[in-house]
CSV table of C-alpha atoms and ligand atoms in Angstrom, one decimal:
chain,number,residue,atom,x,y,z
A,1,MET,CA,22.4,94.8,-156.1
A,2,THR,CA,25.7,93.0,-155.3
A,3,VAL,CA,28.0,91.3,-157.8
A,4,GLU,CA,26.5,87.9,-156.7
A,5,THR,CA,22.8,88.9,-156.9
A,6,GLY,CA,23.5,90.6,-160.3
A,7,VAL,CA,25.1,87.4,-161.6
A,8,LEU,CA,22.3,85.2,-160.2
A,9,GLU,CA,19.6,87.3,-161.9
A,10,ARG,CA,21.4,87.5,-165.2
A,11,TYR,CA,22.0,83.8,-165.5
A,12,SER,CA,18.4,82.9,-164.4
A,13,GLN,CA,17.3,85.0,-167.4
A,14,GLY,CA,19.9,83.2,-169.5
A,15,ALA,CA,18.5,79.8,-168.4
A,16,GLU,CA,15.0,81.0,-169.4
A,17,ALA,CA,15.8,82.4,-172.8
A,18,ARG,CA,18.9,82.7,-174.9
A,19,GLN,CA,20.8,86.0,-174.2
A,20,ALA,CA,22.6,86.9,-177.4
A,21,ASP,CA,24.9,89.5,-175.7
A,22,LEU,CA,26.3,86.8,-173.4
A,23,CYS,CA,27.4,84.6,-176.4
A,24,CYS,CA,31.0,84.7,-177.6
A,25,PRO,CA,31.6,82.7,-180.8
A,26,VAL,CA,33.4,79.5,-180.2
A,27,ASP,CA,34.5,76.8,-182.6
A,28,TYR,CA,33.4,73.6,-180.6
A,29,ASP,CA,34.1,70.1,-181.8
A,30,ARG,CA,31.0,69.4,-184.0
A,31,THR,CA,31.1,65.7,-183.4
A,32,LEU,CA,30.7,66.2,-179.7
A,33,LEU,CA,28.0,68.8,-180.1
A,34,ALA,CA,26.0,66.4,-182.4
A,35,LEU,CA,24.9,64.4,-179.3
A,36,LEU,CA,23.6,67.5,-177.4
A,37,PRO,CA,20.0,68.8,-177.2
A,38,GLN,CA,19.5,72.0,-179.2
A,39,GLU,CA,18.5,74.0,-176.1
A,40,ILE,CA,21.8,73.3,-174.4
A,41,ILE,CA,23.7,74.4,-177.5
A,42,GLU,CA,21.6,77.6,-177.8
A,43,LYS,CA,22.0,78.6,-174.2
A,44,ASP,CA,25.8,78.6,-174.5
A,45,TYR,CA,27.5,81.4,-172.6
A,46,GLY,CA,31.1,80.1,-172.9
A,47,CYS,CA,34.1,81.8,-174.5
A,48,GLY,CA,36.4,78.9,-175.2
A,49,ASP,CA,36.5,75.1,-175.4
A,50,PRO,CA,38.2,73.5,-172.4
A,51,SER,CA,36.7,70.1,-173.3
A,52,ARG,CA,39.7,69.7,-175.7
A,53,TYR,CA,41.9,68.8,-172.7
A,54,VAL,CA,39.7,65.9,-171.4
A,55,LYS,CA,41.2,62.4,-171.5
A,56,LYS,CA,39.7,59.0,-171.3
A,57,GLY,CA,39.1,57.9,-167.7
A,58,ASP,CA,39.4,61.4,-166.2
A,59,THR,CA,37.3,62.7,-163.4
A,60,VAL,CA,36.4,66.2,-164.6
A,61,LEU,CA,35.1,69.1,-162.6
A,62,ASP,CA,33.4,71.9,-164.6
A,63,LEU,CA,33.2,75.2,-162.6
A,64,GLY,CA,30.0,77.2,-163.4
A,65,SER,CA,28.6,74.5,-165.6
A,66,GLY,CA,25.6,76.5,-166.8
A,67,SER,CA,23.4,74.6,-169.3
A,68,GLY,CA,25.8,71.6,-169.0
A,69,LYS,CA,27.3,71.9,-172.5
A,70,ILE,CA,31.0,71.3,-171.5
A,71,CYS,CA,29.9,68.6,-169.1
A,72,TYR,CA,28.0,66.6,-171.7
A,73,MET,CA,30.9,67.1,-174.2
A,74,ALA,CA,33.4,66.0,-171.6
A,75,ALA,CA,31.3,63.0,-170.8
A,76,GLN,CA,31.7,61.6,-174.3
A,77,LEU,CA,35.5,61.9,-173.9
A,78,VAL,CA,36.0,60.4,-170.4
A,79,GLY,CA,34.2,57.2,-171.5
A,80,ASP,CA,32.4,54.8,-169.1
A,81,GLN,CA,35.4,54.7,-166.7
A,82,GLY,CA,35.4,58.5,-166.3
A,83,LYS,CA,33.1,60.9,-164.5
A,84,VAL,CA,32.0,64.6,-164.9
A,85,ILE,CA,30.8,66.9,-162.1
A,86,GLY,CA,29.3,70.3,-162.9
A,87,VAL,CA,29.0,72.9,-160.2
A,88,ASP,CA,26.8,75.9,-160.5
A,89,MET,CA,25.2,78.2,-157.9
A,90,ASN,CA,22.1,79.0,-160.0
A,91,GLU,CA,19.1,76.8,-159.5
A,92,ASP,CA,17.6,77.7,-162.9
A,93,MET,CA,20.9,76.8,-164.7
A,94,LEU,CA,21.1,73.5,-162.7
A,95,ALA,CA,17.5,72.7,-163.7
A,96,LEU,CA,18.2,73.3,-167.3
A,97,ALA,CA,21.3,71.0,-167.2
A,98,ARG,CA,19.6,68.3,-165.3
A,99,LYS,CA,16.5,68.4,-167.6
A,100,TYR,CA,18.6,66.4,-170.1
A,101,GLN,CA,20.4,64.1,-167.7
A,102,ASP,CA,18.4,61.0,-168.4
A,103,GLU,CA,18.3,61.6,-172.2
A,104,MET,CA,22.1,62.1,-172.2
A,105,ALA,CA,22.7,59.0,-170.0
A,106,LYS,CA,20.8,56.9,-172.5
A,107,LYS,CA,22.8,58.3,-175.4
A,108,LEU,CA,26.1,57.9,-173.5
A,109,GLY,CA,25.3,54.4,-172.3
A,110,SER,CA,25.7,55.4,-168.6
A,111,ASN,CA,24.9,58.2,-166.2
A,112,ARG,CA,28.4,59.7,-165.8
A,113,VAL,CA,27.5,63.3,-165.3
A,114,GLU,CA,26.2,65.0,-162.1
A,115,PHE,CA,25.3,68.6,-161.4
A,116,LEU,CA,25.9,70.0,-157.9
A,117,LYS,CA,24.7,73.3,-156.4
A,118,GLY,CA,27.7,75.2,-155.0
A,119,GLN,CA,29.9,78.3,-155.3
A,120,ILE,CA,33.2,77.7,-157.0
A,121,GLN,CA,35.0,79.8,-154.4
A,122,ASP,CA,33.8,77.4,-151.7
A,123,LEU,CA,33.8,73.9,-153.3
A,124,ALA,CA,33.6,72.1,-149.9
A,125,LEU,CA,30.3,73.7,-149.1
A,126,ASP,CA,27.3,71.7,-150.3
A,127,VAL,CA,24.7,74.3,-151.0
A,128,SER,CA,21.9,71.8,-151.5
A,129,ALA,CA,22.6,70.4,-148.1
A,130,MET,CA,22.6,74.0,-146.8
A,131,ASP,CA,19.2,74.6,-148.4
A,132,LYS,CA,17.8,71.5,-146.5
A,133,TYR,CA,19.4,72.7,-143.2
A,134,LEU,CA,17.8,76.1,-143.7
A,135,GLU,CA,14.4,74.6,-144.2
A,136,GLN,CA,14.7,73.0,-140.8
A,137,ASN,CA,16.5,76.0,-139.2
A,138,PRO,CA,15.4,79.2,-140.8
A,139,VAL,CA,17.6,82.3,-140.0
A,140,ARG,CA,15.5,84.7,-137.8
A,141,LYS,CA,18.0,86.2,-135.4
A,142,ALA,CA,21.7,86.7,-135.0
A,143,GLU,CA,22.2,83.4,-133.1
A,144,ASP,CA,20.8,81.6,-136.1
A,145,VAL,CA,23.6,83.0,-138.2
A,146,ILE,CA,26.2,81.8,-135.7
A,147,ASN,CA,24.6,78.3,-135.7
A,148,LEU,CA,24.5,78.3,-139.5
A,149,ARG,CA,28.2,79.1,-139.7
A,150,ALA,CA,29.0,76.3,-137.2
A,151,TRP,CA,26.9,73.9,-139.4
A,152,GLN,CA,28.8,75.1,-142.5
A,153,GLU,CA,32.2,74.5,-140.9
A,154,ARG,CA,31.2,71.0,-139.8
A,155,GLN,CA,29.7,70.2,-143.3
A,156,ARG,CA,32.9,71.4,-145.1
A,157,ASN,CA,35.1,69.3,-142.8
A,158,GLU,CA,33.0,66.2,-142.5
A,159,SER,CA,31.5,65.8,-145.9
A,160,PRO,CA,33.1,68.3,-148.4
A,161,MET,CA,31.1,68.6,-151.6
A,162,ILE,CA,34.3,68.2,-153.6
A,163,LYS,CA,37.0,66.3,-151.7
A,164,ASP,CA,40.7,67.2,-151.6
A,165,ASN,CA,42.9,65.7,-154.4
A,166,SER,CA,39.9,64.0,-156.1
A,167,ILE,CA,39.9,65.6,-159.6
A,168,ASP,CA,42.0,64.8,-162.7
A,169,LEU,CA,41.0,67.8,-164.7
A,170,VAL,CA,39.3,71.1,-163.6
A,171,VAL,CA,37.7,72.9,-166.6
A,172,SER,CA,35.7,76.1,-166.7
A,173,ASN,CA,34.2,78.2,-169.5
A,174,CYS,CA,33.8,81.9,-168.9
A,175,VAL,CA,33.0,81.8,-165.2
A,176,LEU,CA,36.0,82.8,-163.0
A,177,ASN,CA,35.6,86.5,-164.1
A,178,LEU,CA,32.2,86.5,-162.5
A,179,VAL,CA,33.4,85.8,-159.0
A,180,HIS,CA,33.9,88.8,-156.7
A,181,ASP,CA,37.5,90.1,-156.7
A,182,SER,CA,37.8,89.5,-153.0
A,183,ASP,CA,37.0,85.8,-153.5
A,184,LYS,CA,39.1,85.2,-156.5
A,185,GLY,CA,42.2,84.1,-154.5
A,186,GLN,CA,40.2,81.7,-152.4
A,187,MET,CA,38.6,80.3,-155.6
A,188,ILE,CA,42.0,79.5,-157.1
A,189,ARG,CA,43.2,77.9,-153.8
A,190,GLU,CA,40.0,75.8,-153.9
A,191,ILE,CA,40.8,74.6,-157.4
A,192,PHE,CA,44.3,73.7,-156.2
A,193,ARG,CA,42.9,71.8,-153.2
A,194,VAL,CA,40.5,69.6,-155.2
A,195,VAL,CA,43.0,68.6,-158.1
A,196,LYS,CA,45.0,65.4,-157.6
A,197,PRO,CA,48.8,65.8,-157.5
A,198,GLY,CA,49.8,65.6,-161.1
A,199,GLY,CA,46.3,66.7,-162.1
A,200,ARG,CA,45.5,69.4,-164.7
A,201,VAL,CA,43.6,72.6,-165.1
A,202,ALA,CA,42.2,74.0,-168.4
A,203,ILE,CA,40.3,77.2,-168.1
A,204,SER,CA,38.8,79.4,-170.8
A,205,ASP,CA,38.0,82.9,-169.6
A,206,ILE,CA,38.1,86.5,-170.4
A,207,VAL,CA,41.2,88.6,-169.6
A,208,SER,CA,41.8,92.4,-170.0
A,209,ASP,CA,45.0,94.0,-171.2
A,210,GLU,CA,44.7,96.7,-168.5
A,211,VAL,CA,43.2,96.4,-165.0
A,212,ALA,CA,39.6,97.5,-165.2
A,213,PRO,CA,39.0,100.7,-163.2
A,214,GLU,CA,36.6,100.8,-160.3
A,215,HIS,CA,33.7,102.5,-162.1
A,216,LEU,CA,33.6,99.7,-164.7
A,217,LYS,CA,33.7,97.1,-161.9
A,218,GLN,CA,30.7,98.8,-160.2
A,219,ASP,CA,28.7,98.4,-163.5
A,220,GLN,CA,26.6,95.4,-162.8
A,221,HIS,CA,25.7,94.8,-166.4
A,222,LEU,CA,29.4,94.8,-167.5
A,223,TRP,CA,30.3,92.5,-164.6
A,224,SER,CA,27.6,90.0,-165.1
A,225,GLY,CA,28.3,90.2,-168.9
A,226,CYS,CA,31.8,88.6,-168.2
A,227,ILE,CA,33.6,91.9,-168.9
A,228,SER,CA,34.6,94.1,-166.0
A,229,GLY,CA,35.3,91.2,-163.5
A,230,ALA,CA,38.0,89.9,-165.9
A,231,LEU,CA,41.5,89.7,-164.4
A,232,GLN,CA,44.3,91.5,-166.2
A,233,GLU,CA,46.2,89.1,-168.5
A,234,HIS,CA,49.4,88.9,-166.3
A,235,GLU,CA,47.5,88.8,-163.0
A,236,PHE,CA,45.4,85.8,-164.3
A,237,LEU,CA,48.5,83.6,-164.8
A,238,GLU,CA,50.2,84.8,-161.6
A,239,ALA,CA,47.2,83.9,-159.5
A,240,PHE,CA,47.6,80.3,-160.5
A,241,VAL,CA,51.4,80.3,-159.9
A,242,LYS,CA,50.7,81.9,-156.5
A,243,ALA,CA,48.3,79.1,-155.6
A,244,GLY,CA,51.1,76.5,-156.3
A,245,PHE,CA,50.4,75.4,-159.9
A,246,ILE,CA,53.2,74.8,-162.3
A,247,ALA,CA,53.5,74.8,-166.1
A,248,VAL,CA,51.0,77.7,-166.1
A,249,SER,CA,50.6,78.8,-169.7
A,250,TYR,CA,48.4,80.6,-172.2
A,251,ASP,CA,47.4,77.8,-174.6
A,252,LYS,CA,44.9,79.8,-176.5
A,253,TRP,CA,44.9,83.6,-177.1
A,254,GLU,CA,42.3,85.3,-179.2
A,255,SER,CA,44.1,88.1,-181.1
A,256,GLN,CA,40.8,89.8,-181.7
A,257,PRO,CA,39.3,91.3,-178.5
A,258,TRP,CA,35.8,90.1,-177.7
A,259,GLN,CA,34.9,93.6,-176.4
A,260,VAL,CA,36.6,96.9,-176.1
A,261,VAL,CA,35.4,99.2,-173.3
A,262,GLU,CA,37.0,102.6,-172.7
A,263,ALA,CA,40.0,101.4,-174.8
A,264,ILE,CA,40.5,98.4,-172.6
A,265,GLU,CA,40.6,95.1,-174.6
A,266,PHE,CA,38.8,92.1,-173.2
A,267,ARG,CA,39.7,88.9,-175.0
A,268,SER,CA,39.1,85.2,-174.6
A,269,VAL,CA,42.0,82.9,-173.6
A,270,THR,CA,42.5,79.4,-172.3
A,271,ILE,CA,45.1,78.7,-169.6
A,272,THR,CA,46.5,75.3,-168.7
A,273,ALA,CA,48.4,74.4,-165.5
A,274,VAL,CA,49.4,71.3,-163.5
A,275,LYS,CA,49.4,70.6,-159.8
A,276,PRO,CA,52.9,69.3,-158.8
A,277,GLN,CA,53.4,65.8,-157.4
A,278,THR,CA,54.0,65.7,-153.7
A,279,GLU,CA,56.8,63.2,-153.7
A,280,ALA,CA,60.1,64.4,-152.2
A,281,CYS,CA,63.0,65.6,-154.4
A,282,ILE,CA,65.6,62.8,-154.3
A,283,ASP,CA,68.9,63.1,-156.1
A,284,LYS,CA,69.8,59.9,-157.9
A,285,GLY,CA,72.0,61.4,-160.6
A,286,HIS,CA,69.5,62.4,-163.3
A,287,ALA,CA,70.1,65.3,-165.8
A,288,VAL,CA,68.1,67.2,-168.4
A,289,ILE,CA,69.3,69.3,-171.3
A,290,TYR,CA,67.2,72.2,-172.3
A,291,ARG,CA,67.0,72.3,-176.1
A,292,GLY,CA,66.6,76.1,-176.5
A,293,PRO,CA,65.8,78.3,-178.3
A,294,PHE,CA,66.2,80.6,-175.3
A,295,SER,CA,69.6,80.9,-173.5
A,296,GLU,CA,68.0,79.9,-170.2
A,297,VAL,CA,64.6,79.2,-168.8
A,298,TYR,CA,63.0,79.1,-165.3
A,299,ASP,CA,60.2,76.8,-164.3
A,300,ASP,CA,57.4,77.8,-161.9
A,301,GLU,CA,59.3,76.4,-158.9
A,302,GLY,CA,62.3,78.6,-159.6
A,303,HIS,CA,64.7,76.0,-161.2
A,304,VAL,CA,66.9,77.4,-164.0
A,305,TYR,CA,67.9,75.4,-167.1
A,306,PHE,CA,70.7,76.7,-169.3
A,307,ARG,CA,70.5,75.8,-172.9
A,308,GLY,CA,72.6,72.7,-173.9
A,309,GLU,CA,73.9,72.1,-170.3
A,310,ARG,CA,73.3,68.8,-168.5
A,311,MET,CA,71.4,70.3,-165.6
A,312,ALA,CA,71.2,68.2,-162.4
A,313,VAL,CA,67.6,67.3,-161.4
A,314,CYS,CA,66.0,65.1,-158.8
A,315,GLU,CA,64.1,62.0,-159.9
A,316,ARG,CA,60.7,63.7,-159.4
A,317,ASN,CA,61.6,66.7,-161.7
A,318,PHE,CA,63.3,64.3,-164.2
A,319,LYS,CA,59.9,62.5,-164.6
A,320,LEU,CA,58.1,65.9,-164.9
A,321,LEU,CA,60.5,67.5,-167.4
A,322,THR,CA,60.6,64.4,-169.7
A,323,GLY,CA,56.9,63.8,-169.4
A,324,GLU,CA,53.9,65.0,-171.3
A,325,THR,CA,53.9,68.6,-170.1
A,326,TYR,CA,57.5,69.7,-170.8
A,327,GLY,CA,59.0,66.7,-172.7
A,328,HIS,CA,59.4,68.4,-176.1
A,329,ASN,CA,61.6,71.0,-174.5
A,330,PHE,CA,64.1,68.7,-172.7
A,331,ILE,CA,66.3,65.7,-173.4
A,332,GLY,CA,66.4,63.5,-170.3
A,333,ILE,CA,69.5,61.5,-169.3
A,334,ALA,CA,69.2,58.9,-166.6
A,335,PRO,CA,72.3,58.1,-164.6
A,336,ALA,CA,74.3,55.1,-165.9
A,337,GLU,CA,74.3,54.0,-162.3
A,338,GLU,CA,71.8,55.5,-159.8
A,339,LEU,CA,73.3,57.3,-156.8
A,340,PRO,CA,72.2,56.0,-153.4
A,341,GLY,CA,69.6,58.8,-153.3
A,342,LYS,CA,69.6,61.8,-151.0
A,343,LEU,CA,67.1,64.5,-150.3
A,344,TRP,CA,68.1,67.4,-152.4
A,345,ASP,CA,67.2,71.0,-153.2
A,346,CYS,CA,67.7,71.3,-156.9
A,347,ALA,CA,66.7,75.0,-157.1
A,348,THR,CA,70.4,76.0,-157.2
A,349,GLY,CA,70.8,75.3,-160.9
A,350,SER,CA,73.8,73.0,-160.7
A,351,ILE,CA,75.3,71.4,-163.8
A,352,ARG,CA,75.7,67.6,-163.6
A,353,ASP,CA,79.2,66.2,-163.9
A,354,ILE,CA,79.4,64.5,-167.4
A,355,ALA,CA,80.8,61.4,-165.7
A,356,GLU,CA,77.6,60.9,-163.7
A,357,THR,CA,75.4,60.5,-166.7
A,358,LYS,CA,77.8,59.1,-169.3
A,359,GLY,CA,76.4,55.9,-170.8
A,360,GLY,CA,73.0,56.6,-169.2
A,361,GLN,CA,69.7,56.1,-171.0
A,362,HIS,CA,68.5,59.1,-173.1
A,363,GLN,CA,64.8,60.1,-173.2
A,364,ASP,CA,63.8,62.3,-176.1
A,365,LYS,CA,60.3,63.1,-177.1
A,366,CYS,CA,61.5,64.3,-180.4
A,367,SER,CA,62.1,62.0,-183.4
A,368,PRO,CA,65.6,61.1,-184.5
A,369,ASP,CA,65.5,63.5,-187.5
A,370,GLY,CA,65.2,66.4,-185.1
A,371,ALA,CA,61.5,67.2,-185.8
A,372,CYS,CA,59.7,67.6,-182.5
A,373,CYS,CA,56.5,65.6,-182.1
B,401,SAM,C1,28.9,82.8,-168.5
B,401,SAM,S1,28.0,81.5,-167.9
B,401,SAM,C2,28.9,80.1,-168.5
B,401,SAM,C3,28.2,78.8,-168.4
B,401,SAM,C4,28.9,77.6,-169.1
B,401,SAM,N1,30.2,77.4,-168.5
B,401,SAM,C5,28.9,77.7,-170.6
B,401,SAM,O1,30.0,77.4,-171.1
B,401,SAM,O2,27.9,78.0,-171.2
B,401,SAM,C6,28.4,81.5,-166.2
B,401,SAM,C7,27.8,80.4,-165.3
B,401,SAM,O3,28.6,80.4,-164.1
B,401,SAM,C8,27.7,80.4,-163.0
B,401,SAM,N2,28.3,81.1,-161.9
B,401,SAM,C9,28.7,82.4,-161.8
B,401,SAM,N3,29.4,82.6,-160.7
B,401,SAM,C10,29.4,81.5,-160.0
B,401,SAM,C11,29.9,81.1,-158.7
B,401,SAM,N4,30.6,81.9,-157.9
B,401,SAM,N5,29.8,79.8,-158.3
B,401,SAM,C12,29.1,78.9,-159.1
B,401,SAM,N6,28.6,79.2,-160.3
B,401,SAM,C13,28.7,80.5,-160.7
B,401,SAM,C14,26.4,81.1,-163.5
B,401,SAM,O4,25.3,80.7,-162.7
B,401,SAM,C15,26.4,80.6,-164.9
B,401,SAM,O5,25.7,79.4,-165.1
């Protein structure tokens, strides 16, 4: 049995009947759960609640949507202008989630959730379309495999299941750990591909404090049970930084491990990250002051900010640092008079001449009495 067949088998059983050992206690928002059918709530194999990060109007993609719980919770938050897409590779899980689609559409007032068959490490490949292709073109000999690969390449390029830059928020609940280690890098690159510039990621998963040794990884039951496939806690964040995400953070960290195996702690966490905007870095004379409490900080693009100094930033980074993600850490100062604007590499950590921002508009997400909002 391989990692993938083991995972398929385990979650087919999980769709059929509740598997108590796959359940990790989570404190979901009860008002959102109230609308959900009991069977979906019971067959919950999540380990966190990424639905908390959903905003009105978002297009949300849920990776490994299982019974559809997070999708149907998110659907209540996106409203009728938003949309939720669940992707899962398991037919039985998809059937369970889809069983309640009409009922949920009636309760929600519109059909704003869809479930697609696919693998989260290959979000361009439409596995339902591949099933249809295989009905017409069964694989019998080596040439058929070559033709299948050519069809897959065409399908990914011509009609990707999830298009580039199409998603506001990618969520996932206890799934990334199940993907084969050799596919995990591609999976995170796929997440990066589909998120819009400025879009967000909120992923609840299991991490380990030490790298799980090979003999634990070979244990199919531990792997499909969301344990031995977990990334080590530092590697998990670094994988997102490496793929190009910024503002990569642990937002939730369960102090109590969910499982301890051979003295390795496996715990539930939620990470958040942002895909940077693609606009060029143009210097127009903006500055930001890092509030502290540390003497200096670096962002995920390598820029350094010294506490209390007016650090020179381009207009793009000014918007980012004074916006929702980082705004409570920085005071922004727009130039009194904008410079003509030149392409600029602000990675050097230069301090802005006071004269350039004197009299400029200050942007401060914290209230005048100093209490951060
Ligand atoms: C632990 S369950 C979590 C289900 C759901 N997110 C929840 O909160 O209950 C893992 C789900 O991910 C799916 N899955 C595992 N590996 C996958 C992959 N590589 N691509 C797509 N789905 C996958 C499984 O079929 C299963 O439904």
